[in-house]
Amino acid sequence: LAGMAPATLHDWRTWIVRPLLGTRRAALRDMLRHRDIRWIEDPTNVDVRFERPRMRASLAQGEGERRLAEALARSAQAARERHDIGRRAAMLIDAFASRPVPGLIRLDRDFAGHEDGQAAVYVLRILLATVGGMSFLADEARCAELLSRMQLGSLCATLSRTVVDARRTGIFLRRESRNLPVPAPPADNWLWDNRRRITLKDGQGDLVIAPLGPAAAGKAPFSEDVPQSLSRAALAAEPALWSGGKHLDFAGGDAGPQSVSIVPAVAPFARFL
């Protein structure tokens, strides 16, 4: 009722579980009374200076039970709708999205004109936030407008720190090159640029994590299915391992030391899922 989820995963490590969210206070009191456990009231529960007790008092009067039941029904319906659009969005991502190189997402051109426009907008919001490393989804109205423009032809735009490059061969999303993290020693469970999760396996020595950069990106192997300029730009914004000014490896590579693991993170859900 307070916007809480029954279970939340924090930092991909700790579960916060609330098994009693759907249990009424009266039922909890009865359960404790049968076990001879005294109920301890939170003083703020009856302090009308706070909104929560004022709402409880209001619902306890007149048709409060009916209004509460209606509110719970609306909440349940909203949850079902969120689940449904999430399912449809997952189907679109599976059907239309790919990752030709680390840091670059490609959507088929047909994605922009898909008949399920609501789910397509939701997909675009999620992907823009994920590629750009943003904790909040991109604005819905701006994403809907951007999707409409994609149907008209080629375009290049930036939203949520993500460059959107729509071409004849596909719709490409990559992290813009501005405001990337400065070089720093790796830290365990570090969320680098809100896009990559760093895990230390052993002592990191003199390793530093910094963006790969254009020079090193230009030497990386490329996919023939993607314009090299897009591959270079995407790779340049990826985290790389450096030691003594020498480039060792980048996220998605396999030549670097195994003391550090760099894996993708889904920014909108990286802290709380």
PDB file of C-alpha atoms in Angstrom:
ATOM      1  CA  LEU A   1       0.000   0.000   0.000  1.00  0.00           C
ATOM      2  CA  ALA A   2       2.955   2.325   0.527  1.00  0.00           C
ATOM      3  CA  GLY A   3       4.536   1.541  -2.833  1.00  0.00           C
ATOM      4  CA  MET A   4       6.611  -1.295  -1.392  1.00  0.00           C
ATOM      5  CA  ALA A   5       7.366  -4.499  -3.275  1.00  0.00           C
ATOM      6  CA  PRO A   6       6.974  -7.900  -1.576  1.00  0.00           C
ATOM      7  CA  ALA A   7      10.645  -8.583  -2.368  1.00  0.00           C
ATOM      8  CA  THR A   8      13.471  -6.289  -3.505  1.00  0.00           C
ATOM      9  CA  LEU A   9      16.995  -7.192  -4.579  1.00  0.00           C
ATOM     10  CA  HIS A  10      19.492  -4.531  -3.488  1.00  0.00           C
ATOM     11  CA  ASP A  11      22.792  -4.223  -5.383  1.00  0.00           C
ATOM     12  CA  TRP A  12      22.284  -7.767  -6.744  1.00  0.00           C
ATOM     13  CA  ARG A  13      23.417  -9.080  -3.354  1.00  0.00           C
ATOM     14  CA  THR A  14      20.828  -8.605  -0.626  1.00  0.00           C
ATOM     15  CA  TRP A  15      17.158  -9.541  -0.693  1.00  0.00           C
ATOM     16  CA  ILE A  16      14.746  -7.339   1.265  1.00  0.00           C
ATOM     17  CA  VAL A  17      11.605  -9.413   1.839  1.00  0.00           C
ATOM     18  CA  ARG A  18       8.290  -8.123   3.203  1.00  0.00           C
ATOM     19  CA  PRO A  19       6.087 -11.214   3.603  1.00  0.00           C
ATOM     20  CA  LEU A  20       3.420  -9.451   5.677  1.00  0.00           C
ATOM     21  CA  LEU A  21       2.578  -6.590   3.297  1.00  0.00           C
ATOM     22  CA  GLY A  22      -0.777  -8.103   2.404  1.00  0.00           C
ATOM     23  CA  THR A  23      -1.743  -8.924   5.988  1.00  0.00           C
ATOM     24  CA  ARG A  24      -4.198  -6.657   7.812  1.00  0.00           C
ATOM     25  CA  ARG A  25      -3.213  -5.172  11.187  1.00  0.00           C
ATOM     26  CA  ALA A  26      -6.160  -6.868  12.905  1.00  0.00           C
ATOM     27  CA  ALA A  27      -4.966 -10.281  11.699  1.00  0.00           C
ATOM     28  CA  LEU A  28      -1.472  -9.571  12.989  1.00  0.00           C
ATOM     29  CA  ARG A  29      -2.839  -8.517  16.378  1.00  0.00           C
ATOM     30  CA  ASP A  30      -4.907 -11.712  16.613  1.00  0.00           C
ATOM     31  CA  MET A  31      -1.928 -13.871  15.744  1.00  0.00           C
ATOM     32  CA  LEU A  32       0.219 -12.211  18.415  1.00  0.00           C
ATOM     33  CA  ARG A  33      -2.550 -12.379  21.019  1.00  0.00           C
ATOM     34  CA  HIS A  34      -2.926 -16.128  20.497  1.00  0.00           C
ATOM     35  CA  ARG A  35       0.786 -16.451  21.188  1.00  0.00           C
ATOM     36  CA  ASP A  36       0.640 -14.205  24.265  1.00  0.00           C
ATOM     37  CA  ILE A  37       2.840 -11.594  22.567  1.00  0.00           C
ATOM     38  CA  ARG A  38       2.031  -7.971  23.325  1.00  0.00           C
ATOM     39  CA  TRP A  39       1.376  -5.650  20.396  1.00  0.00           C
ATOM     40  CA  ILE A  40       3.688  -2.614  20.391  1.00  0.00           C
ATOM     41  CA  GLU A  41       2.211   0.357  18.580  1.00  0.00           C
ATOM     42  CA  ASP A  42       4.401   2.709  16.593  1.00  0.00           C
ATOM     43  CA  PRO A  43       3.587   6.186  18.020  1.00  0.00           C
ATOM     44  CA  THR A  44       3.515   7.683  14.533  1.00  0.00           C
ATOM     45  CA  ASN A  45       0.637   5.354  13.603  1.00  0.00           C
ATOM     46  CA  VAL A  46      -1.762   7.525  15.619  1.00  0.00           C
ATOM     47  CA  ASP A  47      -0.044  10.892  15.225  1.00  0.00           C
ATOM     48  CA  VAL A  48      -2.318  12.867  12.895  1.00  0.00           C
ATOM     49  CA  ARG A  49       0.548  15.182  11.977  1.00  0.00           C
ATOM     50  CA  PHE A  50       1.537  12.416   9.560  1.00  0.00           C
ATOM     51  CA  GLU A  51      -0.389  11.517   6.417  1.00  0.00           C
ATOM     52  CA  ARG A  52      -0.492   7.764   7.073  1.00  0.00           C
ATOM     53  CA  PRO A  53      -2.572   7.922  10.301  1.00  0.00           C
ATOM     54  CA  ARG A  54      -4.812  10.577   8.759  1.00  0.00           C
ATOM     55  CA  MET A  55      -5.541   8.231   5.853  1.00  0.00           C
ATOM     56  CA  ARG A  56      -6.237   5.348   8.238  1.00  0.00           C
ATOM     57  CA  ALA A  57      -8.654   7.487  10.249  1.00  0.00           C
ATOM     58  CA  SER A  58     -10.425   8.578   7.080  1.00  0.00           C
ATOM     59  CA  LEU A  59     -10.786   5.013   5.812  1.00  0.00           C
ATOM     60  CA  ALA A  60     -12.154   3.882   9.169  1.00  0.00           C
ATOM     61  CA  GLN A  61     -15.157   6.207   8.788  1.00  0.00           C
ATOM     62  CA  GLY A  62     -18.256   5.733   6.662  1.00  0.00           C
ATOM     63  CA  GLU A  63     -17.548   3.601   3.595  1.00  0.00           C
ATOM     64  CA  GLY A  64     -13.883   3.214   4.409  1.00  0.00           C
ATOM     65  CA  GLU A  65     -13.835  -0.554   3.914  1.00  0.00           C
ATOM     66  CA  ARG A  66     -15.375  -0.247   0.449  1.00  0.00           C
ATOM     67  CA  ARG A  67     -12.970   2.513  -0.537  1.00  0.00           C
ATOM     68  CA  LEU A  68     -10.043   0.451   0.709  1.00  0.00           C
ATOM     69  CA  ALA A  69     -11.226  -2.563  -1.283  1.00  0.00           C
ATOM     70  CA  GLU A  70     -11.514  -0.399  -4.404  1.00  0.00           C
ATOM     71  CA  ALA A  71      -8.018   0.995  -3.869  1.00  0.00           C
ATOM     72  CA  LEU A  72      -6.612  -2.513  -3.476  1.00  0.00           C
ATOM     73  CA  ALA A  73      -8.405  -3.627  -6.641  1.00  0.00           C
ATOM     74  CA  ARG A  74      -6.980  -0.693  -8.606  1.00  0.00           C
ATOM     75  CA  SER A  75      -3.520  -1.463  -7.265  1.00  0.00           C
ATOM     76  CA  ALA A  76      -3.826  -5.114  -8.294  1.00  0.00           C
ATOM     77  CA  GLN A  77      -5.010  -4.130 -11.771  1.00  0.00           C
ATOM     78  CA  ALA A  78      -2.078  -1.739 -12.182  1.00  0.00           C
ATOM     79  CA  ALA A  79       0.302  -4.530 -11.156  1.00  0.00           C
ATOM     80  CA  ARG A  80      -1.211  -6.856 -13.759  1.00  0.00           C
ATOM     81  CA  GLU A  81      -0.837  -4.179 -16.430  1.00  0.00           C
ATOM     82  CA  ARG A  82       2.815  -3.597 -15.489  1.00  0.00           C
ATOM     83  CA  HIS A  83       3.478  -7.320 -15.685  1.00  0.00           C
ATOM     84  CA  ASP A  84       1.766  -7.537 -19.075  1.00  0.00           C
ATOM     85  CA  ILE A  85       3.655  -4.660 -20.685  1.00  0.00           C
ATOM     86  CA  GLY A  86       6.890  -6.040 -19.261  1.00  0.00           C
ATOM     87  CA  ARG A  87       6.166  -9.404 -20.883  1.00  0.00           C
ATOM     88  CA  ARG A  88       5.374  -7.769 -24.235  1.00  0.00           C
ATOM     89  CA  ALA A  89       8.500  -5.614 -24.030  1.00  0.00           C
ATOM     90  CA  ALA A  90      10.643  -8.689 -23.355  1.00  0.00           C
ATOM     91  CA  MET A  91       9.210 -10.345 -26.460  1.00  0.00           C
ATOM     92  CA  LEU A  92      10.089  -7.310 -28.596  1.00  0.00           C
ATOM     93  CA  ILE A  93      13.639  -7.173 -27.241  1.00  0.00           C
ATOM     94  CA  ASP A  94      14.078 -10.871 -27.985  1.00  0.00           C
ATOM     95  CA  ALA A  95      12.727 -10.440 -31.525  1.00  0.00           C
ATOM     96  CA  PHE A  96      14.356  -7.159 -32.589  1.00  0.00           C
ATOM     97  CA  ALA A  97      17.429  -6.377 -30.449  1.00  0.00           C
ATOM     98  CA  SER A  98      21.018  -7.597 -30.671  1.00  0.00           C
ATOM     99  CA  ARG A  99      24.466  -6.540 -29.442  1.00  0.00           C
ATOM    100  CA  PRO A 100      26.951  -6.700 -32.349  1.00  0.00           C
ATOM    101  CA  VAL A 101      29.820  -5.344 -30.213  1.00  0.00           C
ATOM    102  CA  PRO A 102      30.088  -4.440 -26.506  1.00  0.00           C
ATOM    103  CA  GLY A 103      28.356  -1.132 -25.827  1.00  0.00           C
ATOM    104  CA  LEU A 104      26.327  -1.119 -29.053  1.00  0.00           C
ATOM    105  CA  ILE A 105      22.675  -2.177 -29.275  1.00  0.00           C
ATOM    106  CA  ARG A 106      21.093  -2.726 -32.684  1.00  0.00           C
ATOM    107  CA  LEU A 107      17.339  -2.751 -33.287  1.00  0.00           C
ATOM    108  CA  ASP A 108      15.876  -3.992 -36.573  1.00  0.00           C
ATOM    109  CA  ARG A 109      14.287  -1.229 -38.647  1.00  0.00           C
ATOM    110  CA  ASP A 110      10.889  -2.935 -38.341  1.00  0.00           C
ATOM    111  CA  PHE A 111      10.948  -2.279 -34.597  1.00  0.00           C
ATOM    112  CA  ALA A 112       9.997   1.391 -35.051  1.00  0.00           C
ATOM    113  CA  GLY A 113       6.739   0.530 -36.808  1.00  0.00           C
ATOM    114  CA  HIS A 114       5.690  -2.435 -34.677  1.00  0.00           C
ATOM    115  CA  GLU A 115       1.956  -2.681 -34.097  1.00  0.00           C
ATOM    116  CA  ASP A 116       2.378  -2.808 -30.306  1.00  0.00           C
ATOM    117  CA  GLY A 117       3.403   0.813 -30.006  1.00  0.00           C
ATOM    118  CA  GLN A 118       2.955   0.956 -26.232  1.00  0.00           C
ATOM    119  CA  ALA A 119       5.403  -1.904 -25.668  1.00  0.00           C
ATOM    120  CA  ALA A 120       7.816  -0.480 -28.270  1.00  0.00           C
ATOM    121  CA  VAL A 121       7.956   2.839 -26.411  1.00  0.00           C
ATOM    122  CA  TYR A 122       8.575   0.977 -23.147  1.00  0.00           C
ATOM    123  CA  VAL A 123      11.403  -1.010 -24.769  1.00  0.00           C
ATOM    124  CA  LEU A 124      12.990   2.192 -26.050  1.00  0.00           C
ATOM    125  CA  ARG A 125      12.781   3.778 -22.588  1.00  0.00           C
ATOM    126  CA  ILE A 126      14.463   0.758 -20.979  1.00  0.00           C
ATOM    127  CA  LEU A 127      17.196   0.448 -23.611  1.00  0.00           C
ATOM    128  CA  LEU A 128      18.022   4.161 -23.582  1.00  0.00           C
ATOM    129  CA  ALA A 129      18.384   4.125 -19.796  1.00  0.00           C
ATOM    130  CA  THR A 130      20.431   0.915 -19.887  1.00  0.00           C
ATOM    131  CA  VAL A 131      22.812   2.000 -22.642  1.00  0.00           C
ATOM    132  CA  GLY A 132      23.204   5.463 -21.122  1.00  0.00           C
ATOM    133  CA  GLY A 133      23.581   4.215 -17.560  1.00  0.00           C
ATOM    134  CA  MET A 134      20.597   6.149 -16.216  1.00  0.00           C
ATOM    135  CA  SER A 135      18.762   5.030 -13.073  1.00  0.00           C
ATOM    136  CA  PHE A 136      15.408   6.308 -14.347  1.00  0.00           C
ATOM    137  CA  LEU A 137      13.667   5.443 -17.593  1.00  0.00           C
ATOM    138  CA  ALA A 138      13.724   8.008 -20.370  1.00  0.00           C
ATOM    139  CA  ASP A 139      10.713  10.333 -20.602  1.00  0.00           C
ATOM    140  CA  GLU A 140       7.754   8.507 -22.135  1.00  0.00           C
ATOM    141  CA  ALA A 141       6.499  11.374 -24.305  1.00  0.00           C
ATOM    142  CA  ARG A 142       9.955  12.109 -25.725  1.00  0.00           C
ATOM    143  CA  CYS A 143      10.499   8.417 -26.465  1.00  0.00           C
ATOM    144  CA  ALA A 144       7.148   8.195 -28.250  1.00  0.00           C
ATOM    145  CA  GLU A 145       8.118  11.200 -30.380  1.00  0.00           C
ATOM    146  CA  LEU A 146      11.538   9.690 -31.094  1.00  0.00           C
ATOM    147  CA  LEU A 147       9.951   6.405 -32.155  1.00  0.00           C
ATOM    148  CA  SER A 148       7.648   8.265 -34.547  1.00  0.00           C
ATOM    149  CA  ARG A 149      10.619  10.067 -36.089  1.00  0.00           C
ATOM    150  CA  MET A 150      12.411   6.739 -36.587  1.00  0.00           C
ATOM    151  CA  GLN A 151       9.565   5.575 -38.815  1.00  0.00           C
ATOM    152  CA  LEU A 152      10.188   8.496 -41.176  1.00  0.00           C
ATOM    153  CA  GLY A 153      13.798   7.598 -41.977  1.00  0.00           C
ATOM    154  CA  SER A 154      17.331   8.247 -40.795  1.00  0.00           C
ATOM    155  CA  LEU A 155      18.049  10.384 -37.746  1.00  0.00           C
ATOM    156  CA  CYS A 156      20.653  11.007 -35.080  1.00  0.00           C
ATOM    157  CA  ALA A 157      19.592  12.168 -31.623  1.00  0.00           C
ATOM    158  CA  THR A 158      20.715  12.004 -27.999  1.00  0.00           C
ATOM    159  CA  LEU A 159      18.500  11.147 -25.035  1.00  0.00           C
ATOM    160  CA  SER A 160      19.394   9.823 -21.571  1.00  0.00           C
ATOM    161  CA  ARG A 161      23.144   9.963 -22.377  1.00  0.00           C
ATOM    162  CA  THR A 162      22.482   7.625 -25.314  1.00  0.00           C
ATOM    163  CA  VAL A 163      23.157   8.394 -28.971  1.00  0.00           C
ATOM    164  CA  VAL A 164      20.360   7.094 -31.205  1.00  0.00           C
ATOM    165  CA  ASP A 165      21.560   6.561 -34.782  1.00  0.00           C
ATOM    166  CA  ALA A 166      18.791   5.305 -37.079  1.00  0.00           C
ATOM    167  CA  ARG A 167      20.066   4.134 -40.467  1.00  0.00           C
ATOM    168  CA  ARG A 168      18.866   1.963 -43.312  1.00  0.00           C
ATOM    169  CA  THR A 169      20.671  -1.014 -41.761  1.00  0.00           C
ATOM    170  CA  GLY A 170      19.156  -0.620 -38.306  1.00  0.00           C
ATOM    171  CA  ILE A 171      18.629   1.563 -35.241  1.00  0.00           C
ATOM    172  CA  PHE A 172      21.830   1.766 -33.194  1.00  0.00           C
ATOM    173  CA  LEU A 173      22.139   2.845 -29.555  1.00  0.00           C
ATOM    174  CA  ARG A 174      25.431   3.679 -27.838  1.00  0.00           C
ATOM    175  CA  ARG A 175      26.668   5.641 -24.833  1.00  0.00           C
ATOM    176  CA  GLU A 176      27.578   9.220 -25.723  1.00  0.00           C
ATOM    177  CA  SER A 177      31.237  10.095 -25.216  1.00  0.00           C
ATOM    178  CA  ARG A 178      30.693  12.959 -22.760  1.00  0.00           C
ATOM    179  CA  ASN A 179      31.064  12.713 -18.968  1.00  0.00           C
ATOM    180  CA  LEU A 180      32.576   9.242 -18.841  1.00  0.00           C
ATOM    181  CA  PRO A 181      34.172   8.172 -15.520  1.00  0.00           C
ATOM    182  CA  VAL A 182      37.734   9.271 -14.824  1.00  0.00           C
ATOM    183  CA  PRO A 183      40.441   6.569 -14.484  1.00  0.00           C
ATOM    184  CA  ALA A 184      40.321   4.896 -11.058  1.00  0.00           C
ATOM    185  CA  PRO A 185      41.476   1.689  -9.337  1.00  0.00           C
ATOM    186  CA  PRO A 186      38.809  -1.034  -9.456  1.00  0.00           C
ATOM    187  CA  ALA A 187      36.619  -1.567  -6.400  1.00  0.00           C
ATOM    188  CA  ASP A 188      34.608  -4.681  -5.638  1.00  0.00           C
ATOM    189  CA  ASN A 189      30.922  -4.505  -6.620  1.00  0.00           C
ATOM    190  CA  TRP A 190      31.569  -1.135  -8.251  1.00  0.00           C
ATOM    191  CA  LEU A 191      28.866   0.053 -10.636  1.00  0.00           C
ATOM    192  CA  TRP A 192      31.042   1.740 -13.257  1.00  0.00           C
ATOM    193  CA  ASP A 193      29.193   4.514 -15.123  1.00  0.00           C
ATOM    194  CA  ASN A 194      26.021   2.818 -13.879  1.00  0.00           C
ATOM    195  CA  ARG A 195      26.475   0.413 -16.828  1.00  0.00           C
ATOM    196  CA  ARG A 196      29.043  -2.210 -15.819  1.00  0.00           C
ATOM    197  CA  ARG A 197      29.468  -4.081 -12.551  1.00  0.00           C
ATOM    198  CA  ILE A 198      33.055  -4.605 -11.390  1.00  0.00           C
ATOM    199  CA  THR A 199      33.914  -7.664  -9.293  1.00  0.00           C
ATOM    200  CA  LEU A 200      37.362  -8.300  -7.811  1.00  0.00           C
ATOM    201  CA  LYS A 201      38.492 -11.918  -7.748  1.00  0.00           C
ATOM    202  CA  ASP A 202      42.046 -11.375  -6.435  1.00  0.00           C
ATOM    203  CA  GLY A 203      44.309  -8.453  -5.582  1.00  0.00           C
ATOM    204  CA  GLN A 204      44.085  -5.928  -8.407  1.00  0.00           C
ATOM    205  CA  GLY A 205      47.719  -4.773  -8.193  1.00  0.00           C
ATOM    206  CA  ASP A 206      48.289  -1.568 -10.141  1.00  0.00           C
ATOM    207  CA  LEU A 207      45.242  -1.982 -12.372  1.00  0.00           C
ATOM    208  CA  VAL A 208      43.171   1.048 -13.340  1.00  0.00           C
ATOM    209  CA  ILE A 209      39.766   1.076 -15.007  1.00  0.00           C
ATOM    210  CA  ALA A 210      39.149   3.804 -17.569  1.00  0.00           C
ATOM    211  CA  PRO A 211      37.258   4.189 -20.857  1.00  0.00           C
ATOM    212  CA  LEU A 212      38.892   2.318 -23.740  1.00  0.00           C
ATOM    213  CA  GLY A 213      39.145   5.527 -25.761  1.00  0.00           C
ATOM    214  CA  PRO A 214      39.173   6.121 -29.549  1.00  0.00           C
ATOM    215  CA  ALA A 215      42.801   5.102 -30.142  1.00  0.00           C
ATOM    216  CA  ALA A 216      42.526   1.656 -28.551  1.00  0.00           C
ATOM    217  CA  ALA A 217      39.008   1.169 -29.934  1.00  0.00           C
ATOM    218  CA  GLY A 218      40.368   1.662 -33.448  1.00  0.00           C
ATOM    219  CA  LYS A 219      42.563  -1.429 -33.016  1.00  0.00           C
ATOM    220  CA  ALA A 220      39.768  -3.734 -31.846  1.00  0.00           C
ATOM    221  CA  PRO A 221      38.218  -6.310 -34.229  1.00  0.00           C
ATOM    222  CA  PHE A 222      34.938  -5.239 -35.824  1.00  0.00           C
ATOM    223  CA  SER A 223      31.791  -6.931 -37.025  1.00  0.00           C
ATOM    224  CA  GLU A 224      31.316  -6.662 -40.782  1.00  0.00           C
ATOM    225  CA  ASP A 225      27.577  -6.173 -40.221  1.00  0.00           C
ATOM    226  CA  VAL A 226      28.067  -2.855 -38.413  1.00  0.00           C
ATOM    227  CA  PRO A 227      29.649   0.379 -39.699  1.00  0.00           C
ATOM    228  CA  GLN A 228      33.132   0.685 -38.201  1.00  0.00           C
ATOM    229  CA  SER A 229      32.466   4.244 -37.048  1.00  0.00           C
ATOM    230  CA  LEU A 230      29.630   2.994 -34.823  1.00  0.00           C
ATOM    231  CA  SER A 231      31.690   0.112 -33.448  1.00  0.00           C
ATOM    232  CA  ARG A 232      34.620   2.398 -32.628  1.00  0.00           C
ATOM    233  CA  ALA A 233      32.402   4.982 -30.934  1.00  0.00           C
ATOM    234  CA  ALA A 234      30.645   2.333 -28.821  1.00  0.00           C
ATOM    235  CA  LEU A 235      33.849   0.548 -27.800  1.00  0.00           C
ATOM    236  CA  ALA A 236      35.579   3.825 -26.936  1.00  0.00           C
ATOM    237  CA  ALA A 237      33.045   4.385 -24.131  1.00  0.00           C
ATOM    238  CA  GLU A 238      33.470   0.876 -22.690  1.00  0.00           C
ATOM    239  CA  PRO A 239      35.494   0.268 -19.499  1.00  0.00           C
ATOM    240  CA  ALA A 240      38.979  -1.124 -20.047  1.00  0.00           C
ATOM    241  CA  LEU A 241      41.732  -2.430 -17.799  1.00  0.00           C
ATOM    242  CA  TRP A 242      44.968  -0.466 -17.822  1.00  0.00           C
ATOM    243  CA  SER A 243      48.302  -0.928 -16.065  1.00  0.00           C
ATOM    244  CA  GLY A 244      51.131   1.578 -16.186  1.00  0.00           C
ATOM    245  CA  GLY A 245      49.422   3.403 -19.032  1.00  0.00           C
ATOM    246  CA  LYS A 246      49.194   0.197 -21.079  1.00  0.00           C
ATOM    247  CA  HIS A 247      45.860  -1.119 -22.267  1.00  0.00           C
ATOM    248  CA  LEU A 248      45.281  -4.729 -21.160  1.00  0.00           C
ATOM    249  CA  ASP A 249      41.698  -5.624 -21.968  1.00  0.00           C
ATOM    250  CA  PHE A 250      38.188  -4.183 -22.316  1.00  0.00           C
ATOM    251  CA  ALA A 251      34.750  -5.317 -21.192  1.00  0.00           C
ATOM    252  CA  GLY A 252      33.805  -8.309 -23.292  1.00  0.00           C
ATOM    253  CA  GLY A 253      37.418  -9.122 -24.146  1.00  0.00           C
ATOM    254  CA  ASP A 254      39.271 -12.212 -23.013  1.00  0.00           C
ATOM    255  CA  ALA A 255      42.932 -11.215 -23.024  1.00  0.00           C
ATOM    256  CA  GLY A 256      43.113  -9.403 -19.708  1.00  0.00           C
ATOM    257  CA  PRO A 257      43.877 -10.688 -16.223  1.00  0.00           C
ATOM    258  CA  GLN A 258      41.232 -12.696 -14.445  1.00  0.00           C
ATOM    259  CA  SER A 259      41.528 -10.727 -11.194  1.00  0.00           C
ATOM    260  CA  VAL A 260      38.794  -8.329 -12.314  1.00  0.00           C
ATOM    261  CA  SER A 261      35.409  -9.206 -13.796  1.00  0.00           C
ATOM    262  CA  ILE A 262      33.441  -6.610 -15.782  1.00  0.00           C
ATOM    263  CA  VAL A 263      29.859  -7.529 -16.688  1.00  0.00           C
ATOM    264  CA  PRO A 264      26.909  -5.513 -18.047  1.00  0.00           C
ATOM    265  CA  ALA A 265      24.379  -4.019 -15.633  1.00  0.00           C
ATOM    266  CA  VAL A 266      20.818  -2.934 -16.383  1.00  0.00           C
ATOM    267  CA  ALA A 267      20.973   0.585 -14.982  1.00  0.00           C
ATOM    268  CA  PRO A 268      17.280   1.176 -14.106  1.00  0.00           C
ATOM    269  CA  PHE A 269      17.267  -2.015 -12.028  1.00  0.00           C
ATOM    270  CA  ALA A 270      20.919  -2.225 -10.944  1.00  0.00           C
ATOM    271  CA  ARG A 271      20.379  -0.844  -7.420  1.00  0.00           C
ATOM    272  CA  PHE A 272      16.872  -2.048  -6.703  1.00  0.00           C
ATOM    273  CA  LEU A 273      15.071  -4.842  -8.522  1.00  0.00           C
TER     274      LEU A 273
END
